[in-house]
Amino acid sequence: MKLCAKVILLVVTSYIISEIHAAKCGDKYYDAWTSMCCNGVVNRVQRAKCCGTRTFSPAHQSCCHGSVVPGDNQCPGTQTAKCGDKYYDLRTSTCCSGNVFTIPNGKCCGKITFSPAHQSCCDGSVVPGDNQCPGTQTAKCGDKYYDLRTSTCCSGNVFRIPNGKCCESMSRCPNWKIK
């Protein structure tokens, strides 16, 4: 019994790749173990993402409208920021836990967003209103929440004053302020 094996070799830019690792990019073949194809252009890099015809490292770079830029958050000179692997308009949306929500100037409450002008976040749940969390001893002071049993809100600042009375002069109570 005679066994025959057929091996096809492709020559690509002066080195040989096996048929197993060969991939086609446009009209060219390339080694998929050492390179990747981005919109018809072979890039000699692995474990990257495409940005137009170029590659970038998501850990250190971003793709902003087809251009590779340093960093991984906001596109320079724009009102665009990255949320997970998507970009969104900062003027119309909010990013929470990698998800984009169409709520301008929103705040995160766990994995969802809310409008702080009309709602509050109480223990991970969005509730109507903007002052005290229902059924709790928690209230809002400025943009922070505090425990009514141990603290007091004075002029938009939280102080560790359990009796609920503000100091006559805030300069007399600087050590009680909670940052």
GROMACS .gro file of C-alpha atoms in nm:
model
  179
    1MET     CA    1   0.000   0.000   0.000
    2LYS     CA    2   0.135   0.336  -0.104
    3LEU     CA    3   0.050   0.652   0.095
    4CYS     CA    4   0.079   0.991  -0.059
    5ALA     CA    5   0.040   1.325   0.106
    6LYS     CA    6  -0.009   1.641  -0.086
    7VAL     CA    7   0.156   1.949   0.067
    8ILE     CA    8   0.100   2.287  -0.088
    9LEU     CA    9   0.353   2.555  -0.007
   10LEU     CA   10   0.301   2.921  -0.072
   11VAL     CA   11   0.590   3.162  -0.111
   12VAL     CA   12   0.513   3.501   0.037
   13THR     CA   13   0.773   3.779   0.047
   14SER     CA   14   1.071   3.544   0.062
   15TYR     CA   15   0.952   3.299   0.329
   16ILE     CA   16   0.743   2.986   0.313
   17ILE     CA   17   0.415   2.929   0.495
   18SER     CA   18   0.214   2.611   0.508
   19GLU     CA   19  -0.135   2.581   0.371
   20ILE     CA   20  -0.268   2.541   0.727
   21HIS     CA   21  -0.159   2.894   0.830
   22ALA     CA   22  -0.216   3.065   0.498
   23ALA     CA   23  -0.485   3.326   0.468
   24LYS     CA   24  -0.580   3.556   0.185
   25CYS     CA   25  -0.588   3.934   0.214
   26GLY     CA   26  -0.715   4.098  -0.102
   27ASP     CA   27  -0.515   3.923  -0.374
   28LYS     CA   28  -0.219   3.831  -0.146
   29TYR     CA   29  -0.156   3.534   0.081
   30TYR     CA   30  -0.002   3.580   0.424
   31ASP     CA   31   0.089   3.382   0.737
   32ALA     CA   32  -0.207   3.418   0.975
   33TRP     CA   33   0.015   3.328   1.273
   34THR     CA   34   0.242   3.629   1.232
   35SER     CA   35   0.026   3.883   1.048
   36MET     CA   36  -0.329   4.006   1.009
   37CYS     CA   37  -0.535   4.158   0.730
   38CYS     CA   38  -0.698   4.498   0.776
   39ASN     CA   39  -0.922   4.603   0.488
   40GLY     CA   40  -0.703   4.442   0.222
   41VAL     CA   41  -0.363   4.539   0.371
   42VAL     CA   42  -0.133   4.282   0.542
   43ASN     CA   43   0.011   4.404   0.874
   44ARG     CA   44   0.294   4.209   1.037
   45VAL     CA   45   0.153   4.209   1.387
   46GLN     CA   46  -0.050   3.969   1.602
   47ARG     CA   47  -0.314   4.015   1.872
   48ALA     CA   48  -0.419   4.358   1.753
   49LYS     CA   49  -0.731   4.518   1.613
   50CYS     CA   50  -0.785   4.691   1.282
   51CYS     CA   51  -0.827   5.064   1.240
   52GLY     CA   52  -0.884   5.127   0.872
   53THR     CA   53  -0.592   4.951   0.703
   54ARG     CA   54  -0.362   4.974   1.009
   55THR     CA   55  -0.346   4.778   1.333
   56PHE     CA   56  -0.343   4.903   1.692
   57SER     CA   57  -0.297   4.762   2.042
   58PRO     CA   58  -0.622   4.818   2.237
   59ALA     CA   59  -0.428   4.817   2.566
   60HIS     CA   60  -0.231   5.129   2.467
   61GLN     CA   61  -0.405   5.285   2.168
   62SER     CA   62  -0.748   5.369   2.027
   63CYS     CA   63  -0.898   5.393   1.683
   64CYS     CA   64  -1.065   5.730   1.642
   65HIS     CA   65  -1.254   5.761   1.314
   66GLY     CA   66  -0.994   5.561   1.119
   67SER     CA   67  -0.680   5.704   1.285
   68VAL     CA   68  -0.468   5.530   1.549
   69VAL     CA   69  -0.415   5.753   1.855
   70PRO     CA   70  -0.238   5.697   2.189
   71GLY     CA   71  -0.448   5.617   2.496
   72ASP     CA   72  -0.772   5.428   2.530
   73ASN     CA   73  -1.046   5.675   2.619
   74GLN     CA   74  -1.134   6.002   2.449
   75CYS     CA   75  -1.053   6.086   2.088
   76PRO     CA   76  -0.840   6.404   2.091
   77GLY     CA   77  -1.013   6.721   1.974
   78THR     CA   78  -1.358   6.560   1.966
   79GLN     CA   79  -1.656   6.505   2.189
   80THR     CA   80  -1.615   6.129   2.137
   81ALA     CA   81  -1.505   5.877   2.401
   82LYS     CA   82  -1.463   5.501   2.416
   83CYS     CA   83  -1.707   5.280   2.605
   84GLY     CA   84  -1.603   4.916   2.602
   85ASP     CA   85  -1.518   4.862   2.237
   86LYS     CA   86  -1.755   5.130   2.101
   87TYR     CA   87  -1.728   5.507   2.069
   88TYR     CA   88  -2.004   5.745   2.172
   89ASP     CA   89  -2.085   6.117   2.170
   90LEU     CA   90  -2.020   6.269   2.514
   91ARG     CA   91  -2.285   6.537   2.451
   92THR     CA   92  -2.575   6.295   2.401
   93SER     CA   93  -2.483   5.973   2.582
   94THR     CA   94  -2.334   5.821   2.898
   95CYS     CA   95  -2.113   5.512   2.940
   96CYS     CA   96  -2.170   5.277   3.234
   97SER     CA   97  -1.993   4.942   3.273
   98GLY     CA   98  -1.907   4.924   2.902
   99ASN     CA   99  -2.260   5.003   2.780
  100VAL     CA  100  -2.372   5.324   2.606
  101PHE     CA  101  -2.699   5.486   2.719
  102THR     CA  102  -2.868   5.776   2.537
  103ILE     CA  103  -2.886   5.997   2.846
  104PRO     CA  104  -2.687   6.323   2.827
  105ASN     CA  105  -2.487   6.412   3.142
  106GLY     CA  106  -2.596   6.089   3.308
  107LYS     CA  107  -2.441   5.918   3.609
  108CYS     CA  108  -2.383   5.548   3.665
  109CYS     CA  109  -2.582   5.340   3.912
  110GLY     CA  110  -2.423   4.998   3.897
  111LYS     CA  111  -2.452   4.886   3.536
  112ILE     CA  112  -2.722   5.134   3.435
  113THR     CA  113  -2.737   5.512   3.404
  114PHE     CA  114  -2.972   5.775   3.538
  115SER     CA  115  -3.044   6.146   3.506
  116PRO     CA  116  -2.926   6.310   3.832
  117ALA     CA  117  -3.162   6.606   3.778
  118HIS     CA  118  -3.467   6.379   3.818
  119GLN     CA  119  -3.345   6.055   3.974
  120SER     CA  120  -3.116   5.910   4.240
  121CYS     CA  121  -2.914   5.594   4.278
  122CYS     CA  122  -2.992   5.411   4.601
  123ASP     CA  123  -2.802   5.090   4.670
  124GLY     CA  124  -2.770   5.009   4.298
  125SER     CA  125  -3.129   5.094   4.205
  126VAL     CA  126  -3.253   5.405   4.024
  127VAL     CA  127  -3.535   5.580   4.211
  128PRO     CA  128  -3.735   5.896   4.130
  129GLY     CA  129  -3.641   6.218   4.306
  130ASP     CA  130  -3.308   6.353   4.415
  131ASN     CA  131  -3.298   6.363   4.794
  132GLN     CA  132  -3.353   6.073   5.035
  133CYS     CA  133  -3.342   5.707   4.938
  134PRO     CA  134  -3.680   5.552   5.027
  135GLY     CA  135  -3.678   5.314   5.324
  136THR     CA  136  -3.317   5.393   5.420
  137GLN     CA  137  -3.122   5.631   5.637
  138THR     CA  138  -2.940   5.765   5.329
  139ALA     CA  139  -2.981   6.113   5.180
  140LYS     CA  140  -2.817   6.316   4.905
  141CYS     CA  141  -2.593   6.616   4.972
  142GLY     CA  142  -2.468   6.789   4.658
  143ASP     CA  143  -2.365   6.496   4.438
  144LYS     CA  144  -2.284   6.257   4.728
  145TYR     CA  145  -2.495   6.033   4.948
  146TYR     CA  146  -2.448   6.013   5.324
  147ASP     CA  147  -2.578   5.825   5.628
  148LEU     CA  148  -2.832   6.038   5.817
  149ARG     CA  149  -2.744   5.862   6.145
  150THR     CA  150  -2.377   5.966   6.143
  151SER     CA  151  -2.353   6.277   5.926
  152THR     CA  152  -2.514   6.609   5.832
  153CYS     CA  153  -2.535   6.804   5.508
  154CYS     CA  154  -2.430   7.168   5.548
  155SER     CA  155  -2.411   7.398   5.248
  156GLY     CA  156  -2.371   7.107   5.005
  157ASN     CA  157  -2.091   6.939   5.206
  158VAL     CA  158  -2.114   6.626   5.424
  159PHE     CA  159  -1.985   6.656   5.783
  160ARG     CA  160  -1.949   6.387   6.052
  161ILE     CA  161  -2.193   6.560   6.284
  162PRO     CA  162  -2.447   6.308   6.414
  163ASN     CA  163  -2.684   6.561   6.572
  164GLY     CA  164  -2.797   6.705   6.239
  165LYS     CA  165  -2.695   7.063   6.316
  166CYS     CA  166  -2.451   7.258   6.103
  167CYS     CA  167  -2.168   7.454   6.263
  168GLU     CA  168  -2.223   7.829   6.285
  169SER     CA  169  -1.903   7.877   6.091
  170MET     CA  170  -1.778   7.601   5.861
  171SER     CA  171  -1.422   7.706   5.944
  172ARG     CA  172  -1.481   7.574   6.299
  173CYS     CA  173  -1.557   7.223   6.171
  174PRO     CA  174  -1.292   7.153   5.906
  175ASN     CA  175  -1.186   6.817   6.052
  176TRP     CA  176  -1.538   6.681   6.038
  177LYS     CA  177  -1.579   6.728   5.665
  178ILE     CA  178  -1.606   6.406   5.464
  179LYS     CA  179  -1.430   6.430   5.132
   0.00000   0.00000   0.00000
